[in-house]
Amino acid sequence: MSTALPDYYFRVRENGAFVFRIDSENRQRRLEMDQIAVVKLRNGEIRPHGDRSLSPEDLSAIRDWMAQRSRTLAARDMDDIHRAIDHLNLTAHWAQSKASDEQLDEITDQMLLAMHDLRSVLVRKKADRLLKAAKDSDAS
């Protein structure tokens, strides 16, 4: 295990992070975290904190973090969808084998509406992809 600390710390928040530079090489040998920027992932904004200016090294580290964070969030989204598929399968089994009439009465309408909405979106998106693929092959 490495004892070296990273040069930067990213405190994750809803749409990005607060960026801190780590300093452990001071006289008191204390760990200091100096906020240098605020990052917004959605629009790619990097805003220096206060009246700071960011060095090329700072910007490079921040952009690397943003790229990695975007990949992590995309992977989590896909994992969530795969889990939702598992939950739908488990729900079908529950409804068929374990659910009481009262439980089914409680959830049936909401579940059917949610499934109808999802089905509509998926069918429309698939049709769009098929039309685009057909146009792309005609253009070739």
Tab-separated table of N, CA and C in Angstrom:
chain	number	residue	atom	x	y	z
A	1	MET	N	0.833	-1.175	0.000
A	1	MET	CA	0.000	0.000	0.000
A	1	MET	C	0.878	1.238	0.000
A	2	SER	N	0.572	2.174	-0.866
A	2	SER	CA	1.347	3.394	-0.974
A	2	SER	C	0.969	4.372	0.129
A	3	THR	N	1.971	5.062	0.652
A	3	THR	CA	1.712	6.069	1.679
A	3	THR	C	1.662	7.465	1.081
A	4	ALA	N	2.002	7.601	-0.196
A	4	ALA	CA	1.984	8.898	-0.855
A	4	ALA	C	0.544	9.344	-1.102
A	5	LEU	N	0.288	10.579	-0.770
A	5	LEU	CA	-1.046	11.129	-0.997
A	5	LEU	C	-1.146	11.690	-2.406
A	6	PRO	N	-2.331	11.727	-2.965
A	6	PRO	CA	-2.480	12.349	-4.286
A	6	PRO	C	-2.287	13.861	-4.176
A	7	ASP	N	-2.051	14.491	-5.291
A	7	ASP	CA	-1.881	15.945	-5.301
A	7	ASP	C	-3.217	16.678	-5.187
A	8	TYR	N	-4.295	15.987	-5.573
A	8	TYR	CA	-5.613	16.625	-5.599
A	8	TYR	C	-6.646	15.725	-4.920
A	9	TYR	N	-7.631	16.372	-4.355
A	9	TYR	CA	-8.783	15.668	-3.791
A	9	TYR	C	-10.037	16.278	-4.400
A	10	PHE	N	-10.960	15.414	-4.826
A	10	PHE	CA	-12.207	15.850	-5.439
A	10	PHE	C	-13.353	15.468	-4.516
A	11	ARG	N	-13.993	16.470	-3.905
A	11	ARG	CA	-15.163	16.220	-3.067
A	11	ARG	C	-16.374	16.212	-3.996
A	12	VAL	N	-16.878	15.027	-4.238
A	12	VAL	CA	-17.972	14.836	-5.186
A	12	VAL	C	-19.233	15.497	-4.668
A	13	ARG	N	-19.961	16.096	-5.589
A	13	ARG	CA	-21.274	16.651	-5.293
A	13	ARG	C	-22.204	16.300	-6.444
A	14	GLU	N	-23.431	16.763	-6.369
A	14	GLU	CA	-24.483	16.352	-7.309
A	14	GLU	C	-24.039	16.403	-8.777
A	15	ASN	N	-23.485	17.514	-9.221
A	15	ASN	CA	-23.167	17.685	-10.629
A	15	ASN	C	-21.684	17.964	-10.840
A	16	GLY	N	-20.825	17.410	-10.038
A	16	GLY	CA	-19.408	17.667	-10.212
A	16	GLY	C	-18.642	17.478	-8.932
A	17	ALA	N	-17.803	18.488	-8.615
A	17	ALA	CA	-16.968	18.360	-7.418
A	17	ALA	C	-16.357	19.699	-7.038
A	18	PHE	N	-15.944	19.764	-5.783
A	18	PHE	CA	-15.048	20.807	-5.327
A	18	PHE	C	-13.651	20.205	-5.425
A	19	VAL	N	-12.702	20.974	-5.934
A	19	VAL	CA	-11.349	20.467	-6.141
A	19	VAL	C	-10.419	21.108	-5.117
A	20	PHE	N	-9.658	20.249	-4.441
A	20	PHE	CA	-8.705	20.707	-3.428
A	20	PHE	C	-7.319	20.267	-3.823
A	21	ARG	N	-6.335	21.135	-3.584
A	21	ARG	CA	-4.939	20.751	-3.722
A	21	ARG	C	-4.484	20.278	-2.344
A	22	ILE	N	-3.796	19.161	-2.302
A	22	ILE	CA	-3.336	18.565	-1.051
A	22	ILE	C	-1.907	19.037	-0.771
A	23	ASP	N	-1.688	19.489	0.458
A	23	ASP	CA	-0.348	19.896	0.877
A	23	ASP	C	-0.024	19.201	2.186
A	24	SER	N	0.957	18.320	2.153
A	24	SER	CA	1.397	17.659	3.380
A	24	SER	C	2.859	17.979	3.669
A	25	GLU	N	3.429	18.869	2.876
A	25	GLU	CA	4.848	19.212	3.006
A	25	GLU	C	5.028	20.569	3.676
A	26	ASN	N	4.237	20.877	4.685
A	26	ASN	CA	4.374	22.162	5.354
A	26	ASN	C	5.145	21.984	6.659
A	27	ARG	N	5.424	23.084	7.332
A	27	ARG	CA	6.252	23.032	8.556
A	27	ARG	C	5.612	22.226	9.676
A	28	GLN	N	4.294	22.324	9.808
A	28	GLN	CA	3.622	21.615	10.888
A	28	GLN	C	3.376	20.148	10.561
A	29	ARG	N	3.706	19.754	9.352
A	29	ARG	CA	3.488	18.385	8.876
A	29	ARG	C	2.025	17.986	8.986
A	30	ARG	N	1.174	18.978	8.806
A	30	ARG	CA	-0.258	18.736	8.789
A	30	ARG	C	-0.733	18.597	7.354
A	31	LEU	N	-1.794	17.878	7.238
A	31	LEU	CA	-2.426	17.741	5.937
A	31	LEU	C	-3.327	18.954	5.709
A	32	GLU	N	-3.054	19.695	4.662
A	32	GLU	CA	-3.877	20.855	4.326
A	32	GLU	C	-4.530	20.632	2.979
A	33	MET	N	-5.797	20.989	2.923
A	33	MET	CA	-6.555	20.889	1.677
A	33	MET	C	-6.997	22.296	1.310
A	34	ASP	N	-6.497	22.782	0.204
A	34	ASP	CA	-6.757	24.135	-0.252
A	34	ASP	C	-7.682	24.065	-1.466
A	35	GLN	N	-8.903	24.586	-1.331
A	35	GLN	CA	-9.838	24.519	-2.460
A	35	GLN	C	-9.338	25.410	-3.581
A	36	ILE	N	-9.267	24.823	-4.786
A	36	ILE	CA	-8.767	25.574	-5.932
A	36	ILE	C	-9.809	25.757	-7.032
A	37	ALA	N	-10.863	24.933	-7.042
A	37	ALA	CA	-11.815	25.046	-8.144
A	37	ALA	C	-13.131	24.358	-7.799
A	38	VAL	N	-14.123	24.680	-8.624
A	38	VAL	CA	-15.418	24.002	-8.612
A	38	VAL	C	-15.630	23.470	-10.026
A	39	VAL	N	-16.054	22.221	-10.118
A	39	VAL	CA	-16.243	21.560	-11.407
A	39	VAL	C	-17.710	21.210	-11.581
A	40	LYS	N	-18.238	21.490	-12.777
A	40	LYS	CA	-19.592	21.068	-13.133
A	40	LYS	C	-19.486	20.104	-14.309
A	41	LEU	N	-19.857	18.865	-14.055
A	41	LEU	CA	-19.737	17.843	-15.100
A	41	LEU	C	-20.714	18.056	-16.243
A	42	ARG	N	-21.939	18.451	-15.927
A	42	ARG	CA	-22.987	18.530	-16.943
A	42	ARG	C	-22.590	19.437	-18.100
A	43	ASN	N	-21.973	20.582	-17.778
A	43	ASN	CA	-21.600	21.499	-18.856
A	43	ASN	C	-20.089	21.614	-19.050
A	44	GLY	N	-19.306	20.845	-18.282
A	44	GLY	CA	-17.862	20.836	-18.440
A	44	GLY	C	-17.157	22.059	-17.869
A	45	GLU	N	-17.855	22.832	-17.065
A	45	GLU	CA	-17.282	24.067	-16.534
A	45	GLU	C	-16.273	23.779	-15.418
A	46	ILE	N	-15.138	24.465	-15.485
A	46	ILE	CA	-14.132	24.450	-14.435
A	46	ILE	C	-13.980	25.902	-13.986
A	47	ARG	N	-14.382	26.186	-12.770
A	47	ARG	CA	-14.356	27.549	-12.267
A	47	ARG	C	-13.343	27.645	-11.121
A	48	PRO	N	-12.295	28.461	-11.297
A	48	PRO	CA	-11.331	28.632	-10.204
A	48	PRO	C	-12.035	29.163	-8.956
A	49	HIS	N	-11.544	28.737	-7.801
A	49	HIS	CA	-12.121	29.175	-6.529
A	49	HIS	C	-11.513	30.525	-6.146
A	50	GLY	N	-12.389	31.474	-5.841
A	50	GLY	CA	-11.916	32.795	-5.446
A	50	GLY	C	-11.179	33.480	-6.583
A	51	ASP	N	-10.047	34.082	-6.253
A	51	ASP	CA	-9.288	34.795	-7.281
A	51	ASP	C	-8.078	33.991	-7.756
A	52	ARG	N	-8.158	32.692	-7.633
A	52	ARG	CA	-7.070	31.817	-8.065
A	52	ARG	C	-7.012	31.733	-9.592
A	53	SER	N	-5.840	31.394	-10.058
A	53	SER	CA	-5.708	30.976	-11.451
A	53	SER	C	-5.157	29.553	-11.415
A	54	LEU	N	-5.656	28.741	-12.292
A	54	LEU	CA	-5.277	27.320	-12.304
A	54	LEU	C	-4.093	27.104	-13.233
A	55	SER	N	-3.167	26.298	-12.776
A	55	SER	CA	-1.995	25.968	-13.588
A	55	SER	C	-2.386	24.943	-14.644
A	56	PRO	N	-1.544	24.772	-15.658
A	56	PRO	CA	-1.811	23.715	-16.637
A	56	PRO	C	-1.897	22.329	-15.984
A	57	GLU	N	-1.101	22.096	-14.931
A	57	GLU	CA	-1.140	20.814	-14.211
A	57	GLU	C	-2.482	20.642	-13.497
A	58	ASP	N	-2.965	21.744	-12.895
A	58	ASP	CA	-4.273	21.708	-12.237
A	58	ASP	C	-5.358	21.344	-13.247
A	59	LEU	N	-5.361	22.058	-14.359
A	59	LEU	CA	-6.385	21.833	-15.388
A	59	LEU	C	-6.311	20.420	-15.950
A	60	SER	N	-5.100	19.918	-16.151
A	60	SER	CA	-4.934	18.556	-16.664
A	60	SER	C	-5.495	17.532	-15.679
A	61	ALA	N	-5.166	17.696	-14.395
A	61	ALA	CA	-5.665	16.761	-13.371
A	61	ALA	C	-7.187	16.830	-13.277
A	62	ILE	N	-7.728	18.027	-13.361
A	62	ILE	CA	-9.183	18.189	-13.280
A	62	ILE	C	-9.859	17.558	-14.488
A	63	ARG	N	-9.331	17.798	-15.666
A	63	ARG	CA	-9.927	17.209	-16.877
A	63	ARG	C	-9.828	15.678	-16.861
A	64	ASP	N	-8.712	15.150	-16.362
A	64	ASP	CA	-8.577	13.692	-16.235
A	64	ASP	C	-9.633	13.145	-15.277
A	65	TRP	N	-9.818	13.849	-14.148
A	65	TRP	CA	-10.833	13.415	-13.178
A	65	TRP	C	-12.224	13.466	-13.802
A	66	MET	N	-12.506	14.538	-14.538
A	66	MET	CA	-13.827	14.680	-15.167
A	66	MET	C	-14.100	13.539	-16.141
A	67	ALA	N	-13.106	13.174	-16.932
A	67	ALA	CA	-13.275	12.075	-17.889
A	67	ALA	C	-13.518	10.762	-17.155
A	68	GLN	N	-12.720	10.501	-16.117
A	68	GLN	CA	-12.890	9.261	-15.346
A	68	GLN	C	-14.236	9.246	-14.635
A	69	ARG	N	-14.624	10.367	-14.061
A	69	ARG	CA	-15.900	10.443	-13.340
A	69	ARG	C	-17.069	10.212	-14.296
A	70	SER	N	-16.993	10.770	-15.485
A	70	SER	CA	-18.051	10.558	-16.483
A	70	SER	C	-18.167	9.087	-16.855
A	71	ARG	N	-17.019	8.417	-17.014
A	71	ARG	CA	-17.041	6.976	-17.307
A	71	ARG	C	-17.639	6.195	-16.143
A	72	THR	N	-17.282	6.565	-14.920
A	72	THR	CA	-17.813	5.886	-13.729
A	72	THR	C	-19.327	6.052	-13.649
A	73	LEU	N	-19.811	7.261	-13.857
A	73	LEU	CA	-21.253	7.518	-13.776
A	73	LEU	C	-22.012	6.783	-14.886
A	74	ALA	N	-21.436	6.725	-16.073
A	74	ALA	CA	-22.076	5.997	-17.178
A	74	ALA	C	-22.153	4.504	-16.852
A	75	ALA	N	-21.081	3.957	-16.283
A	75	ALA	CA	-21.090	2.538	-15.904
A	75	ALA	C	-22.125	2.282	-14.813
A	76	ARG	N	-22.249	3.201	-13.868
A	76	ARG	CA	-23.259	3.050	-12.816
A	76	ARG	C	-24.668	3.093	-13.398
A	77	ASP	N	-24.887	3.983	-14.364
A	77	ASP	CA	-26.202	4.042	-15.009
A	77	ASP	C	-26.557	2.703	-15.638
A	78	MET	N	-25.610	2.120	-16.359
A	78	MET	CA	-25.881	0.829	-16.996
A	78	MET	C	-26.102	-0.260	-15.954
A	79	ASP	N	-25.338	-0.228	-14.875
A	79	ASP	CA	-25.534	-1.201	-13.804
A	79	ASP	C	-26.931	-1.049	-13.203
A	80	ASP	N	-27.372	0.191	-13.002
A	80	ASP	CA	-28.718	0.432	-12.473
A	80	ASP	C	-29.787	-0.153	-13.397
A	81	ILE	N	-29.605	-0.010	-14.698
A	81	ILE	CA	-30.584	-0.538	-15.664
A	81	ILE	C	-30.595	-2.061	-15.610
A	82	HIS	N	-29.426	-2.673	-15.553
A	82	HIS	CA	-29.380	-4.136	-15.446
A	82	HIS	C	-30.042	-4.613	-14.153
A	83	ARG	N	-29.863	-3.860	-13.089
A	83	ARG	CA	-30.530	-4.194	-11.831
A	83	ARG	C	-32.046	-4.027	-11.960
A	84	ALA	N	-32.480	-3.006	-12.694
A	84	ALA	CA	-33.918	-2.806	-12.901
A	84	ALA	C	-34.519	-3.995	-13.648
A	85	ILE	N	-33.792	-4.514	-14.625
A	85	ILE	CA	-34.266	-5.699	-15.346
A	85	ILE	C	-34.408	-6.869	-14.376
A	86	ASP	N	-33.402	-7.046	-13.512
A	86	ASP	CA	-33.492	-8.102	-12.498
A	86	ASP	C	-34.703	-7.893	-11.599
A	87	HIS	N	-34.948	-6.649	-11.197
A	87	HIS	CA	-36.091	-6.355	-10.324
A	87	HIS	C	-37.418	-6.641	-11.029
A	88	LEU	N	-37.482	-6.338	-12.318
A	88	LEU	CA	-38.707	-6.656	-13.061
A	88	LEU	C	-38.944	-8.161	-13.071
A	89	ASN	N	-37.878	-8.921	-13.287
A	89	ASN	CA	-38.016	-10.379	-13.269
A	89	ASN	C	-38.440	-10.875	-11.886
A	90	LEU	N	-37.823	-10.345	-10.842
A	90	LEU	CA	-38.187	-10.735	-9.482
A	90	LEU	C	-39.625	-10.330	-9.162
A	91	THR	N	-40.044	-9.175	-9.664
A	91	THR	CA	-41.412	-8.710	-9.439
A	91	THR	C	-42.413	-9.626	-10.131
A	92	ALA	N	-42.082	-10.053	-11.342
A	92	ALA	CA	-42.966	-10.987	-12.048
A	92	ALA	C	-43.113	-12.285	-11.263
A	93	HIS	N	-42.002	-12.785	-10.751
A	93	HIS	CA	-42.057	-14.024	-9.961
A	93	HIS	C	-42.872	-13.810	-8.680
A	94	TRP	N	-42.653	-12.678	-8.012
A	94	TRP	CA	-43.404	-12.350	-6.792
A	94	TRP	C	-44.900	-12.277	-7.097
A	95	ALA	N	-45.253	-11.581	-8.180
A	95	ALA	CA	-46.669	-11.424	-8.525
A	95	ALA	C	-47.314	-12.774	-8.829
A	96	GLN	N	-46.568	-13.650	-9.466
A	96	GLN	CA	-47.117	-14.942	-9.839
A	96	GLN	C	-47.184	-15.900	-8.658
A	97	SER	N	-46.211	-15.845	-7.759
A	97	SER	CA	-46.130	-16.914	-6.769
A	97	SER	C	-46.386	-16.502	-5.322
A	98	LYS	N	-46.222	-15.230	-4.988
A	98	LYS	CA	-46.283	-14.865	-3.580
A	98	LYS	C	-47.277	-13.767	-3.240
A	99	ALA	N	-47.598	-12.919	-4.172
A	99	ALA	CA	-48.385	-11.721	-3.876
A	99	ALA	C	-49.823	-12.070	-3.508
A	100	SER	N	-50.322	-11.345	-2.524
A	100	SER	CA	-51.735	-11.502	-2.157
A	100	SER	C	-52.581	-10.629	-3.086
A	101	ASP	N	-53.871	-10.871	-3.100
A	101	ASP	CA	-54.772	-10.050	-3.907
A	101	ASP	C	-54.687	-8.583	-3.499
A	102	GLU	N	-54.573	-8.323	-2.206
A	102	GLU	CA	-54.476	-6.948	-1.717
A	102	GLU	C	-53.187	-6.273	-2.197
A	103	GLN	N	-52.094	-7.018	-2.155
A	103	GLN	CA	-50.822	-6.468	-2.623
A	103	GLN	C	-50.888	-6.161	-4.121
A	104	LEU	N	-51.480	-7.067	-4.876
A	104	LEU	CA	-51.597	-6.837	-6.318
A	104	LEU	C	-52.507	-5.651	-6.606
A	105	ASP	N	-53.587	-5.519	-5.853
A	105	ASP	CA	-54.471	-4.358	-6.027
A	105	ASP	C	-53.714	-3.056	-5.780
A	106	GLU	N	-52.804	-3.086	-4.820
A	106	GLU	CA	-52.060	-1.876	-4.460
A	106	GLU	C	-51.098	-1.422	-5.551
A	107	ILE	N	-50.498	-2.337	-6.279
A	107	ILE	CA	-49.421	-1.964	-7.214
A	107	ILE	C	-49.752	-2.136	-8.693
A	108	THR	N	-50.799	-2.842	-9.021
A	108	THR	CA	-51.026	-3.209	-10.422
A	108	THR	C	-51.142	-2.001	-11.341
A	109	ASP	N	-51.987	-1.030	-11.021
A	109	ASP	CA	-52.167	0.104	-11.928
A	109	ASP	C	-50.878	0.900	-12.125
A	110	GLN	N	-50.169	1.178	-11.019
A	110	GLN	CA	-48.915	1.929	-11.129
A	110	GLN	C	-47.875	1.157	-11.931
A	111	MET	N	-47.795	-0.150	-11.691
A	111	MET	CA	-46.824	-0.965	-12.410
A	111	MET	C	-47.162	-1.031	-13.897
A	112	LEU	N	-48.427	-1.227	-14.226
A	112	LEU	CA	-48.816	-1.288	-15.638
A	112	LEU	C	-48.550	0.031	-16.349
A	113	LEU	N	-48.838	1.156	-15.699
A	113	LEU	CA	-48.572	2.461	-16.320
A	113	LEU	C	-47.079	2.679	-16.521
A	114	ALA	N	-46.268	2.342	-15.525
A	114	ALA	CA	-44.818	2.498	-15.652
A	114	ALA	C	-44.270	1.602	-16.768
A	115	MET	N	-44.768	0.373	-16.834
A	115	MET	CA	-44.305	-0.548	-17.872
A	115	MET	C	-44.763	-0.091	-19.253
A	116	HIS	N	-45.984	0.436	-19.345
A	116	HIS	CA	-46.478	0.956	-20.624
A	116	HIS	C	-45.623	2.139	-21.079
A	117	ASP	N	-45.319	3.045	-20.154
A	117	ASP	CA	-44.486	4.199	-20.465
A	117	ASP	C	-43.107	3.744	-20.943
A	118	LEU	N	-42.491	2.824	-20.225
A	118	LEU	CA	-41.178	2.304	-20.599
A	118	LEU	C	-41.224	1.636	-21.965
A	119	ARG	N	-42.233	0.818	-22.182
A	119	ARG	CA	-42.375	0.125	-23.468
A	119	ARG	C	-42.502	1.130	-24.601
A	120	SER	N	-43.310	2.157	-24.414
A	120	SER	CA	-43.494	3.185	-25.455
A	120	SER	C	-42.169	3.857	-25.800
A	121	VAL	N	-41.404	4.216	-24.789
A	121	VAL	CA	-40.114	4.868	-25.023
A	121	VAL	C	-39.166	3.915	-25.744
A	122	LEU	N	-39.076	2.678	-25.283
A	122	LEU	CA	-38.156	1.718	-25.901
A	122	LEU	C	-38.524	1.427	-27.352
A	123	VAL	N	-39.817	1.265	-27.637
A	123	VAL	CA	-40.248	0.995	-29.014
A	123	VAL	C	-39.946	2.187	-29.915
A	124	ARG	N	-40.227	3.393	-29.429
A	124	ARG	CA	-39.959	4.598	-30.226
A	124	ARG	C	-38.461	4.747	-30.492
A	125	LYS	N	-37.632	4.540	-29.461
A	125	LYS	CA	-36.185	4.667	-29.633
A	125	LYS	C	-35.628	3.600	-30.579
A	126	LYS	N	-36.161	2.381	-30.492
A	126	LYS	CA	-35.706	1.317	-31.388
A	126	LYS	C	-36.091	1.654	-32.826
A	127	ALA	N	-37.301	2.143	-33.029
A	127	ALA	CA	-37.732	2.533	-34.374
A	127	ALA	C	-36.831	3.637	-34.921
A	128	ASP	N	-36.490	4.610	-34.085
A	128	ASP	CA	-35.589	5.686	-34.515
A	128	ASP	C	-34.227	5.134	-34.931
A	129	ARG	N	-33.707	4.191	-34.150
A	129	ARG	CA	-32.402	3.603	-34.479
A	129	ARG	C	-32.474	2.811	-35.784
A	130	LEU	N	-33.581	2.066	-36.001
A	130	LEU	CA	-33.725	1.294	-37.229
A	130	LEU	C	-33.842	2.203	-38.443
A	131	LEU	N	-34.589	3.299	-38.305
A	131	LEU	CA	-34.706	4.258	-39.416
A	131	LEU	C	-33.375	4.905	-39.714
A	132	LYS	N	-32.623	5.265	-38.682
A	132	LYS	CA	-31.303	5.870	-38.879
A	132	LYS	C	-30.358	4.876	-39.552
A	133	ALA	N	-30.394	3.631	-39.118
A	133	ALA	CA	-29.527	2.607	-39.727
A	133	ALA	C	-29.888	2.397	-41.189
A	134	ALA	N	-31.181	2.410	-41.494
A	134	ALA	CA	-31.618	2.240	-42.881
A	134	ALA	C	-31.150	3.425	-43.737
A	135	LYS	N	-31.267	4.633	-43.222
A	135	LYS	CA	-30.798	5.822	-43.947
A	135	LYS	C	-29.302	5.794	-44.143
A	136	ASP	N	-28.573	5.366	-43.106
A	136	ASP	CA	-27.112	5.290	-43.203
A	136	ASP	C	-26.690	4.269	-44.239
A	137	SER	N	-27.389	3.131	-44.319
A	137	SER	CA	-27.009	2.113	-45.317
A	137	SER	C	-27.398	2.556	-46.725
A	138	ASP	N	-28.489	3.327	-46.851
A	138	ASP	CA	-28.878	3.863	-48.170
A	138	ASP	C	-27.887	4.905	-48.641
A	139	ALA	N	-27.339	5.673	-47.708
A	139	ALA	CA	-26.392	6.725	-48.053
A	139	ALA	C	-25.034	6.162	-48.463
A	140	SER	N	-24.748	4.931	-48.074
A	140	SER	CA	-23.428	4.330	-48.373
A	140	SER	C	-23.305	3.867	-49.765
